[in-house]
Amino acid sequence: MSHDAIIVGGSYAGMAAALQLLRARRSVLVIDAGQRRNRMAATSHGFLGYDGSDPAMIASVARSQLERYPTLRWIDGSAVAASGTRDHFIVATSDGAEHPGRRLLLALGVSDALPAVQGLAERWGRSVFHCPYCHGYELDRGEIGVIATGPMSLHQARLLPEWGTVTLFANGALELDPQAARELSALGIAFEPTPIDRIEGHADIVLADGRRRAFAGLFTASRNAPASDLAERLGCELMDTPMGIQIRTSEAKETSVPGVFACGDVARVPHSVSLAVGDGAWAGAQVHQSLVFAVSAQTDPNRQSLTRVAR
Ligand SMILES: Cc1cc2nc3c(=O)[nH]c(=O)nc-3n(C[C@H](O)[C@H](O)[C@H](O)COP(=O)(O)OP(=O)(O)OC[C@H]3O[C@@H](n4cnc5c(N)ncnc54)[C@H](O)[C@@H]3O)c2cc1C
């Protein structure tokens, strides 16, 4: 049986999309490899109604609510290949099975390329973060270290004095021009050019010259890319953003390949649970409407203007 929609990625964005489609009594197959982006974090902040909750709990409550709808099928596993055209897609899973579907929605999430600093990866989501709105408040206006990864780190450092006293570590990824140096100094941000040797303890930075600084928390701007290469393999256009690579979509969340949609972190910036849920809900409704109205939103001027108004 061909599903109305196959959603690859069953985290916040994918489940929010599935909910809209299920409530329209459409058949939905969700394929999910279970690697939520915030899986290392003990708490999730900033999502209305769930502030400070375990992110796994938020996902499992959502999944149990989806499972009440009889037109849902859920596969815990990986989609390893996808091909076809609008109304006739096939998604292959790692167990060798092939699943037909009329529309594809890629809610794949992104991977985080972290700076190669010893001790950083194991503290990611615990005492090393990327988003101050998610994890800044809990640092209690203490000492904050920012580990530079490139020019975006200047923006990150300039925002963070809202949450504490900031030191920006160049770590070989950033050089300050006189204008940037003046801006940092005006905001009370200290600049440390000495490279980092390692991170120890809760969030202690040990520099190459042996000096050690203890922090309430550290921030760094990871570079993102789609968590799997399905979009590329389907021929979807990708785009470069200051945070990395994402899938290009229309306002209706349709990719450059008709019938293939994308939502959540993989198809928008910036990133958060709230924004992924909102993007997913919008994408789910758009996938549904593409099933109702035969013409694609990309070629139907009436639907294009509707999506513009709705945004
Ligand atoms: C350390 C850390 C802490 C964070 N803390 C917060 C916070 O406190 N508050 C907040 O609002 N946001 C937080 N975020 C951001 C938040 O995690 C993301 O914005 C959110 O998870 C995006 O949801 P998503 O559904 O788009 O993608 P994801 O949650 O990344 O989910 C993508 C899903 O797709 C699956 N998938 C990918 N490829 C395939 C495939 N080929 N086949 C099958 N399944 C596949 C993955 O396994 C995964 O389950 C944090 C992020 C990080 C990295």
Short mmCIF file of C-alpha atoms and ligand atoms in Angstrom, two decimals:
data_model
loop_
_atom_site.label_atom_id
_atom_site.label_comp_id
_atom_site.label_asym_id
_atom_site.label_seq_id
_atom_site.Cartn_x
_atom_site.Cartn_y
_atom_site.Cartn_z
CA MET A 1 0.00 0.00 0.00
CA SER A 2 1.29 3.47 -0.86
CA HIS A 3 1.34 5.89 2.08
CA ASP A 4 0.05 9.42 1.55
CA ALA A 5 3.23 10.68 3.18
CA ILE A 6 6.50 9.18 4.30
CA ILE A 7 8.27 11.25 6.94
CA VAL A 8 11.95 10.52 7.46
CA GLY A 9 12.87 11.73 10.94
CA GLY A 10 10.44 11.27 13.83
CA SER A 11 11.67 13.91 16.24
CA TYR A 12 10.01 17.26 17.05
CA ALA A 13 9.63 18.56 13.46
CA GLY A 14 8.68 15.22 11.91
CA MET A 15 6.14 14.41 14.61
CA ALA A 16 4.56 17.88 14.45
CA ALA A 17 4.11 17.37 10.70
CA ALA A 18 2.75 13.86 11.15
CA LEU A 19 0.15 15.14 13.62
CA GLN A 20 -1.40 17.50 11.04
CA LEU A 21 -1.53 14.74 8.40
CA LEU A 22 -2.97 12.14 10.79
CA ARG A 23 -5.65 14.60 11.90
CA ALA A 24 -6.60 14.89 8.22
CA ARG A 25 -7.00 11.08 8.28
CA ARG A 26 -4.08 10.59 5.88
CA SER A 27 -1.85 7.50 6.01
CA VAL A 28 1.59 8.39 7.33
CA LEU A 29 4.74 6.31 7.62
CA VAL A 30 7.33 7.73 10.02
CA ILE A 31 10.85 6.27 9.80
CA ASP A 32 13.08 7.34 12.66
CA ALA A 33 16.63 6.40 13.59
CA GLY A 34 16.21 7.79 17.14
CA GLN A 35 19.17 10.20 17.08
CA ARG A 36 17.50 13.45 18.24
CA ARG A 37 19.93 16.35 18.09
CA ASN A 38 19.54 17.23 21.79
CA ARG A 39 19.91 13.63 22.99
CA MET A 40 23.00 14.54 25.08
CA ALA A 41 21.17 17.27 27.01
CA ALA A 42 19.52 16.40 30.33
CA THR A 43 17.03 19.27 30.11
CA SER A 44 15.39 21.26 27.33
CA HIS A 45 14.53 24.92 27.86
CA GLY A 46 12.40 27.47 26.08
CA PHE A 47 9.64 25.20 24.74
CA LEU A 48 6.35 26.50 26.07
CA GLY A 49 4.69 24.09 28.49
CA TYR A 50 7.81 21.90 28.77
CA ASP A 51 10.47 24.37 29.99
CA GLY A 52 13.11 22.46 31.96
CA SER A 53 11.83 19.01 30.94
CA ASP A 54 13.81 15.98 29.82
CA PRO A 55 13.92 16.26 25.99
CA ALA A 56 13.41 12.48 25.66
CA MET A 57 10.21 12.78 27.69
CA ILE A 58 8.89 15.55 25.41
CA ALA A 59 9.47 13.30 22.39
CA SER A 60 7.96 10.23 24.00
CA VAL A 61 4.77 12.08 25.07
CA ALA A 62 4.41 13.33 21.48
CA ARG A 63 4.95 9.86 20.04
CA SER A 64 2.37 8.28 22.36
CA GLN A 65 -0.17 10.89 21.23
CA LEU A 66 0.55 10.16 17.55
CA GLU A 67 0.12 6.44 18.16
CA ARG A 68 -3.56 7.02 19.02
CA TYR A 69 -4.23 7.69 15.31
CA PRO A 70 -4.97 4.50 13.35
CA THR A 71 -3.42 5.74 10.08
CA LEU A 72 0.08 5.99 11.58
CA ARG A 73 2.76 3.43 10.88
CA TRP A 74 6.09 3.89 12.67
CA ILE A 75 9.39 2.18 11.86
CA ASP A 76 12.31 2.49 14.28
CA GLY A 77 15.19 2.34 11.81
CA SER A 78 17.07 4.22 9.10
CA ALA A 79 15.99 5.26 5.64
CA VAL A 80 19.01 4.41 3.50
CA ALA A 81 17.78 5.36 0.03
CA ALA A 82 14.96 7.27 -1.61
CA SER A 83 13.99 7.71 -5.25
CA GLY A 84 11.04 8.42 -7.52
CA THR A 85 8.84 11.34 -8.47
CA ARG A 86 5.76 13.09 -7.03
CA ASP A 87 3.07 10.48 -6.21
CA HIS A 88 5.53 7.61 -6.79
CA PHE A 89 8.35 7.69 -4.24
CA ILE A 90 10.10 4.65 -2.80
CA VAL A 91 12.04 4.78 0.47
CA ALA A 92 14.31 1.86 1.37
CA THR A 93 15.04 1.08 5.01
CA SER A 94 18.11 -0.57 6.51
CA ASP A 95 16.29 -3.93 6.84
CA GLY A 96 16.06 -4.09 3.02
CA ALA A 97 12.31 -3.26 2.84
CA GLU A 98 10.95 -0.73 0.33
CA HIS A 99 8.09 1.64 1.18
CA PRO A 100 6.01 3.47 -1.44
CA GLY A 101 4.63 6.96 -0.73
CA ARG A 102 3.01 9.86 -2.57
CA ARG A 103 4.91 12.61 -0.74
CA LEU A 104 8.23 12.65 1.12
CA LEU A 105 8.97 14.89 4.07
CA LEU A 106 12.58 15.09 5.23
CA ALA A 107 12.76 16.02 8.92
CA LEU A 108 16.28 14.65 9.24
CA GLY A 109 17.78 17.15 11.66
CA VAL A 110 21.43 18.17 11.42
CA SER A 111 24.80 16.94 12.61
CA ASP A 112 27.04 19.20 14.71
CA ALA A 113 30.71 19.46 13.69
CA LEU A 114 32.41 20.53 16.91
CA PRO A 115 35.85 22.14 17.31
CA ALA A 116 38.55 19.50 17.87
CA VAL A 117 39.30 20.36 21.49
CA GLN A 118 40.05 17.48 23.83
CA GLY A 119 37.22 17.08 26.35
CA LEU A 120 34.67 19.16 24.41
CA ALA A 121 32.53 16.49 22.71
CA GLU A 122 31.72 14.63 25.94
CA ARG A 123 30.54 17.90 27.56
CA TRP A 124 28.31 18.89 24.59
CA GLY A 125 24.80 19.57 25.90
CA ARG A 126 25.97 19.27 29.52
CA SER A 127 28.36 22.19 30.06
CA VAL A 128 29.16 23.13 26.44
CA PHE A 129 26.28 24.64 24.45
CA HIS A 130 25.51 26.56 21.28
CA CYS A 131 22.27 28.39 22.12
CA PRO A 132 22.15 30.92 24.99
CA TYR A 133 18.33 31.05 24.90
CA CYS A 134 18.30 27.29 25.63
CA HIS A 135 21.02 27.09 28.29
CA GLY A 136 22.17 30.62 29.26
CA TYR A 137 19.80 31.27 32.16
CA GLU A 138 21.02 28.27 34.20
CA LEU A 139 24.59 29.66 34.25
CA ASP A 140 23.32 32.12 36.84
CA ARG A 141 25.19 35.15 35.44
CA GLY A 142 28.52 33.38 36.08
CA GLU A 143 31.74 33.17 34.02
CA ILE A 144 31.12 32.11 30.41
CA GLY A 145 33.77 30.98 27.90
CA VAL A 146 33.19 31.15 24.14
CA ILE A 147 35.35 28.90 21.97
CA ALA A 148 35.64 30.49 18.52
CA THR A 149 35.03 28.48 15.37
CA GLY A 150 34.97 31.41 12.92
CA PRO A 151 33.52 34.88 12.38
CA MET A 152 30.05 33.77 13.70
CA SER A 153 31.66 33.38 17.12
CA LEU A 154 31.96 37.16 17.39
CA HIS A 155 28.17 37.40 17.17
CA GLN A 156 27.79 34.64 19.77
CA ALA A 157 30.25 36.36 22.13
CA ARG A 158 28.58 39.77 21.74
CA LEU A 159 25.19 38.32 22.71
CA LEU A 160 26.36 36.38 25.75
CA PRO A 161 27.04 39.25 28.22
CA GLU A 162 23.24 39.12 28.70
CA TRP A 163 23.89 35.87 30.60
CA GLY A 164 27.23 36.40 32.37
CA THR A 165 30.84 37.62 32.18
CA VAL A 166 32.35 36.55 28.88
CA THR A 167 35.82 35.50 27.71
CA LEU A 168 36.24 34.79 23.99
CA PHE A 169 38.92 32.18 23.14
CA ALA A 170 40.26 32.61 19.59
CA ASN A 171 41.69 29.07 19.57
CA GLY A 172 43.24 29.63 16.14
CA ALA A 173 39.85 30.25 14.48
CA LEU A 174 39.48 34.01 14.84
CA GLU A 175 41.55 37.15 14.40
CA LEU A 176 40.28 40.46 15.72
CA ASP A 177 40.44 43.63 13.64
CA PRO A 178 40.70 46.90 15.63
CA GLN A 179 36.95 47.62 15.20
CA ALA A 180 35.94 44.17 16.57
CA ALA A 181 38.44 44.54 19.43
CA ARG A 182 36.85 47.89 20.38
CA GLU A 183 33.34 46.37 20.24
CA LEU A 184 34.33 43.48 22.51
CA SER A 185 36.06 45.76 24.96
CA ALA A 186 33.01 48.09 25.10
CA LEU A 187 30.88 45.08 26.08
CA GLY A 188 33.37 44.00 28.77
CA ILE A 189 34.32 40.82 26.84
CA ALA A 190 37.87 39.55 27.47
CA PHE A 191 39.77 38.13 24.47
CA GLU A 192 42.21 35.23 24.87
CA PRO A 193 44.47 34.49 21.86
CA THR A 194 46.38 31.56 23.43
CA PRO A 195 45.22 28.20 21.99
CA ILE A 196 43.25 25.77 24.16
CA ASP A 197 44.92 22.52 25.10
CA ARG A 198 41.92 20.73 26.69
CA ILE A 199 38.75 21.00 28.77
CA GLU A 200 38.60 19.32 32.16
CA GLY A 201 36.21 19.10 35.14
CA HIS A 202 32.83 20.80 34.71
CA ALA A 203 34.01 23.42 32.20
CA ASP A 204 37.64 24.27 32.98
CA ILE A 205 39.73 25.46 30.05
CA VAL A 206 43.40 24.55 30.16
CA LEU A 207 45.45 26.71 27.77
CA ALA A 208 48.50 25.61 25.79
CA ASP A 209 50.72 27.65 28.14
CA GLY A 210 49.34 25.74 31.18
CA ARG A 211 47.01 28.45 32.54
CA ARG A 212 43.60 27.17 33.71
CA ARG A 213 40.25 29.03 33.84
CA ALA A 214 37.04 27.65 35.40
CA PHE A 215 33.67 28.52 33.83
CA ALA A 216 30.02 28.06 34.70
CA GLY A 217 29.53 27.01 31.06
CA LEU A 218 31.06 27.18 27.59
CA PHE A 219 29.56 28.07 24.22
CA THR A 220 30.71 27.27 20.72
CA ALA A 221 29.15 27.59 17.27
CA SER A 222 29.03 24.11 15.73
CA ARG A 223 28.86 23.78 11.96
CA ASN A 224 25.76 21.97 10.72
CA ALA A 225 24.99 19.64 7.82
CA PRO A 226 21.96 17.43 7.12
CA ALA A 227 22.12 14.36 9.38
CA SER A 228 21.85 12.06 6.38
CA ASP A 229 22.42 12.40 2.63
CA LEU A 230 18.89 11.53 1.46
CA ALA A 231 18.15 15.05 0.22
CA GLU A 232 21.32 15.11 -1.85
CA ARG A 233 20.57 11.69 -3.28
CA LEU A 234 17.08 12.80 -4.28
CA GLY A 235 18.63 15.81 -6.07
CA CYS A 236 17.25 18.43 -3.65
CA GLU A 237 19.04 21.76 -3.80
CA LEU A 238 21.09 22.57 -0.68
CA MET A 239 22.14 26.01 0.53
CA ASP A 240 24.94 27.44 2.63
CA THR A 241 24.03 29.48 5.72
CA PRO A 242 26.29 31.05 8.37
CA MET A 243 25.57 27.94 10.48
CA GLY A 244 26.23 25.37 7.76
CA ILE A 245 24.39 23.50 5.04
CA GLN A 246 20.62 23.17 4.93
CA ILE A 247 17.99 21.99 2.43
CA ARG A 248 16.53 24.84 0.36
CA THR A 249 12.72 24.96 0.46
CA SER A 250 9.91 27.19 -0.76
CA GLU A 251 7.68 29.02 1.72
CA ALA A 252 5.47 25.92 1.57
CA LYS A 253 8.51 23.85 2.68
CA GLU A 254 8.72 22.05 -0.68
CA THR A 255 12.26 21.34 -1.86
CA SER A 256 13.49 21.85 -5.42
CA VAL A 257 12.23 18.31 -6.15
CA PRO A 258 8.42 18.36 -6.58
CA GLY A 259 6.66 16.28 -3.93
CA VAL A 260 9.66 16.26 -1.57
CA PHE A 261 9.29 18.57 1.44
CA ALA A 262 11.69 19.35 4.30
CA CYS A 263 11.28 20.89 7.76
CA GLY A 264 12.93 21.46 11.11
CA ASP A 265 16.63 22.14 11.71
CA VAL A 266 17.57 20.69 8.32
CA ALA A 267 15.46 23.27 6.48
CA ARG A 268 15.63 26.47 8.53
CA VAL A 269 17.73 28.61 10.84
CA PRO A 270 17.90 29.33 13.70
CA HIS A 271 17.25 26.10 15.57
CA SER A 272 15.15 25.20 18.60
CA VAL A 273 12.48 22.71 19.63
CA SER A 274 9.78 25.41 19.39
CA LEU A 275 10.86 26.45 15.91
CA ALA A 276 11.17 22.83 14.74
CA VAL A 277 7.65 22.09 16.01
CA GLY A 278 6.23 25.21 14.32
CA ASP A 279 8.05 24.45 11.07
CA GLY A 280 6.86 20.83 11.19
CA ALA A 281 3.23 21.79 11.81
CA TRP A 282 3.34 24.18 8.85
CA ALA A 283 5.06 21.59 6.62
CA GLY A 284 2.51 18.90 7.58
CA ALA A 285 -0.35 21.16 6.52
CA GLN A 286 1.45 22.01 3.27
CA VAL A 287 2.09 18.34 2.46
CA HIS A 288 -1.59 17.68 3.12
CA GLN A 289 -2.69 20.53 0.85
CA SER A 290 -0.40 19.29 -1.91
CA LEU A 291 -2.34 16.00 -1.74
CA VAL A 292 -5.69 17.82 -1.89
CA PHE A 293 -4.83 20.36 -4.58
CA ALA A 294 -3.29 18.55 -7.52
CA VAL A 295 -0.98 21.46 -8.47
CA SER A 296 2.30 22.01 -6.62
CA ALA A 297 2.58 25.20 -4.51
CA GLN A 298 5.64 26.10 -6.57
CA THR A 299 3.65 26.34 -9.81
CA ASP A 300 0.23 27.47 -8.53
CA PRO A 301 0.20 31.30 -8.15
CA ASN A 302 -2.90 31.19 -5.90
CA ARG A 303 -1.25 28.84 -3.42
CA GLN A 304 2.00 30.82 -3.58
CA SER A 305 0.22 33.99 -2.47
CA LEU A 306 -1.69 32.05 0.21
CA THR A 307 1.52 30.72 1.70
CA ARG A 308 2.97 34.23 1.65
CA VAL A 309 -0.02 35.67 3.50
CA ALA A 310 0.04 32.82 6.02
CA ARG A 311 3.67 33.45 6.91
C1 LIG B 1 23.30 20.00 22.82
C2 LIG B 1 22.01 20.60 22.36
C3 LIG B 1 21.11 21.10 23.29
C4 LIG B 1 19.92 21.68 22.86
N1 LIG B 1 19.07 22.21 23.76
C5 LIG B 1 17.92 22.78 23.37
C6 LIG B 1 17.02 23.35 24.32
O1 LIG B 1 17.27 23.36 25.53
N2 LIG B 1 15.89 23.93 23.84
C7 LIG B 1 15.58 23.98 22.51
O2 LIG B 1 14.53 24.50 22.15
N3 LIG B 1 16.42 23.43 21.59
C8 LIG B 1 17.56 22.84 21.98
N4 LIG B 1 18.42 22.30 21.06
C9 LIG B 1 18.05 22.33 19.63
C10 LIG B 1 17.07 21.19 19.32
O3 LIG B 1 17.64 19.97 19.75
C11 LIG B 1 16.77 21.10 17.81
O4 LIG B 1 16.39 22.38 17.33
C12 LIG B 1 15.67 20.09 17.55
O5 LIG B 1 16.04 18.80 18.03
C13 LIG B 1 15.38 19.99 16.05
O6 LIG B 1 14.37 19.05 15.84
P1 LIG B 1 14.27 18.28 14.45
O7 LIG B 1 13.05 17.42 14.55
O8 LIG B 1 14.37 19.24 13.32
O9 LIG B 1 15.58 17.39 14.36
P2 LIG B 1 16.19 16.31 15.37
O10 LIG B 1 15.68 16.49 16.75
O11 LIG B 1 17.67 16.36 15.17
O12 LIG B 1 15.63 14.93 14.82
C14 LIG B 1 15.94 14.40 13.55
C15 LIG B 1 15.53 12.94 13.57
O13 LIG B 1 15.70 12.39 12.25
C16 LIG B 1 16.31 11.12 12.36
N5 LIG B 1 16.97 10.78 11.09
C17 LIG B 1 17.96 11.43 10.42
N6 LIG B 1 18.29 10.78 9.29
C18 LIG B 1 17.49 9.68 9.24
C19 LIG B 1 17.36 8.60 8.33
N7 LIG B 1 18.10 8.54 7.20
N8 LIG B 1 16.44 7.64 8.59
C20 LIG B 1 15.67 7.70 9.70
N9 LIG B 1 15.74 8.70 10.60
C21 LIG B 1 16.65 9.68 10.37
C22 LIG B 1 17.28 11.27 13.52
O14 LIG B 1 17.69 10.01 14.02
C23 LIG B 1 16.42 12.09 14.49
O15 LIG B 1 15.63 11.25 15.31
C24 LIG B 1 19.61 21.73 21.46
C25 LIG B 1 20.53 21.22 20.53
C26 LIG B 1 21.72 20.67 20.97
C27 LIG B 1 22.70 20.15 19.96
#
